[in-house]
């Protein structure tokens, strides 16, 4: 489970360890279309931890699952669109 907070052009995703990253995207009616390429590193204080593809896939799946029954859904854009 992630804590999700944000504005019209980004969402801050925070995990249970207090690490976070900024998920860039666009606010649309009923949700947010996120750019998966913005998932790069976890940040916590002065620590930066890279996020590799298997973890990126898991993060995207968990965020979509977490918001699937919400009136505000977070979806990810397809590369090249």
mmCIF file with all atom_site columns, N, CA, C and O in Angstrom, residues 10 15 20 25 40 45 52 69:
data_model
loop_
_atom_site.group_PDB
_atom_site.id
_atom_site.type_symbol
_atom_site.label_atom_id
_atom_site.label_alt_id
_atom_site.label_comp_id
_atom_site.label_asym_id
_atom_site.label_entity_id
_atom_site.label_seq_id
_atom_site.pdbx_PDB_ins_code
_atom_site.Cartn_x
_atom_site.Cartn_y
_atom_site.Cartn_z
_atom_site.occupancy
_atom_site.B_iso_or_equiv
_atom_site.pdbx_formal_charge
_atom_site.auth_seq_id
_atom_site.auth_comp_id
_atom_site.auth_asym_id
_atom_site.auth_atom_id
_atom_site.pdbx_PDB_model_num
ATOM 1  N N  . UNK A 1 10 ? 1.669   16.014 -11.001 1.00 0.00 ? 10 UNK A N  1
ATOM 2  C CA . UNK A 1 10 ? 2.462   14.934 -10.407 1.00 0.00 ? 10 UNK A CA 1
ATOM 3  C C  . UNK A 1 10 ? 1.787   14.390 -9.157  1.00 0.00 ? 10 UNK A C  1
ATOM 4  O O  . UNK A 1 10 ? 0.946   15.046 -8.554  1.00 0.00 ? 10 UNK A O  1
ATOM 5  N N  . UNK A 1 15 ? 6.242   4.843  0.134   1.00 0.00 ? 15 UNK A N  1
ATOM 6  C CA . UNK A 1 15 ? 6.057   3.484  0.627   1.00 0.00 ? 15 UNK A CA 1
ATOM 7  C C  . UNK A 1 15 ? 6.076   3.461  2.150   1.00 0.00 ? 15 UNK A C  1
ATOM 8  O O  . UNK A 1 15 ? 6.258   4.502  2.801   1.00 0.00 ? 15 UNK A O  1
ATOM 9  N N  . UNK A 1 20 ? 10.167  7.788  -1.147  1.00 0.00 ? 20 UNK A N  1
ATOM 10 C CA . UNK A 1 20 ? 9.176   8.369  -2.057  1.00 0.00 ? 20 UNK A CA 1
ATOM 11 C C  . UNK A 1 20 ? 9.805   8.684  -3.407  1.00 0.00 ? 20 UNK A C  1
ATOM 12 O O  . UNK A 1 20 ? 11.023  8.742  -3.549  1.00 0.00 ? 20 UNK A O  1
ATOM 13 N N  . UNK A 1 25 ? 2.736   13.226 -14.627 1.00 0.00 ? 25 UNK A N  1
ATOM 14 C CA . UNK A 1 25 ? 1.610   12.853 -15.475 1.00 0.00 ? 25 UNK A CA 1
ATOM 15 C C  . UNK A 1 25 ? 0.648   14.000 -15.648 1.00 0.00 ? 25 UNK A C  1
ATOM 16 O O  . UNK A 1 25 ? 1.016   15.166 -15.541 1.00 0.00 ? 25 UNK A O  1
ATOM 17 N N  . UNK A 1 40 ? 11.919  6.211  -11.283 1.00 0.00 ? 40 UNK A N  1
ATOM 18 C CA . UNK A 1 40 ? 13.348  5.979  -11.454 1.00 0.00 ? 40 UNK A CA 1
ATOM 19 C C  . UNK A 1 40 ? 14.078  5.657  -10.156 1.00 0.00 ? 40 UNK A C  1
ATOM 20 O O  . UNK A 1 40 ? 14.865  4.728  -10.111 1.00 0.00 ? 40 UNK A O  1
ATOM 21 N N  . UNK A 1 45 ? 15.579  11.148 2.756   1.00 0.00 ? 45 UNK A N  1
ATOM 22 C CA . UNK A 1 45 ? 16.644  12.007 3.292   1.00 0.00 ? 45 UNK A CA 1
ATOM 23 C C  . UNK A 1 45 ? 17.705  12.175 2.211   1.00 0.00 ? 45 UNK A C  1
ATOM 24 O O  . UNK A 1 45 ? 17.402  12.638 1.129   1.00 0.00 ? 45 UNK A O  1
ATOM 25 N N  . UNK A 1 52 ? 14.493  -0.650 -10.356 1.00 0.00 ? 52 UNK A N  1
ATOM 26 C CA . UNK A 1 52 ? 14.716  -1.403 -11.590 1.00 0.00 ? 52 UNK A CA 1
ATOM 27 C C  . UNK A 1 52 ? 13.392  -1.937 -12.132 1.00 0.00 ? 52 UNK A C  1
ATOM 28 O O  . UNK A 1 52 ? 12.376  -1.947 -11.444 1.00 0.00 ? 52 UNK A O  1
ATOM 29 N N  . UNK A 1 69 ? -11.048 0.669  -7.442  1.00 0.00 ? 69 UNK A N  1
ATOM 30 C CA . UNK A 1 69 ? -12.435 0.865  -6.997  1.00 0.00 ? 69 UNK A CA 1
ATOM 31 C C  . UNK A 1 69 ? -12.697 2.296  -6.541  1.00 0.00 ? 69 UNK A C  1
ATOM 32 O O  . UNK A 1 69 ? -13.766 2.584  -6.022  1.00 0.00 ? 69 UNK A O  1
#
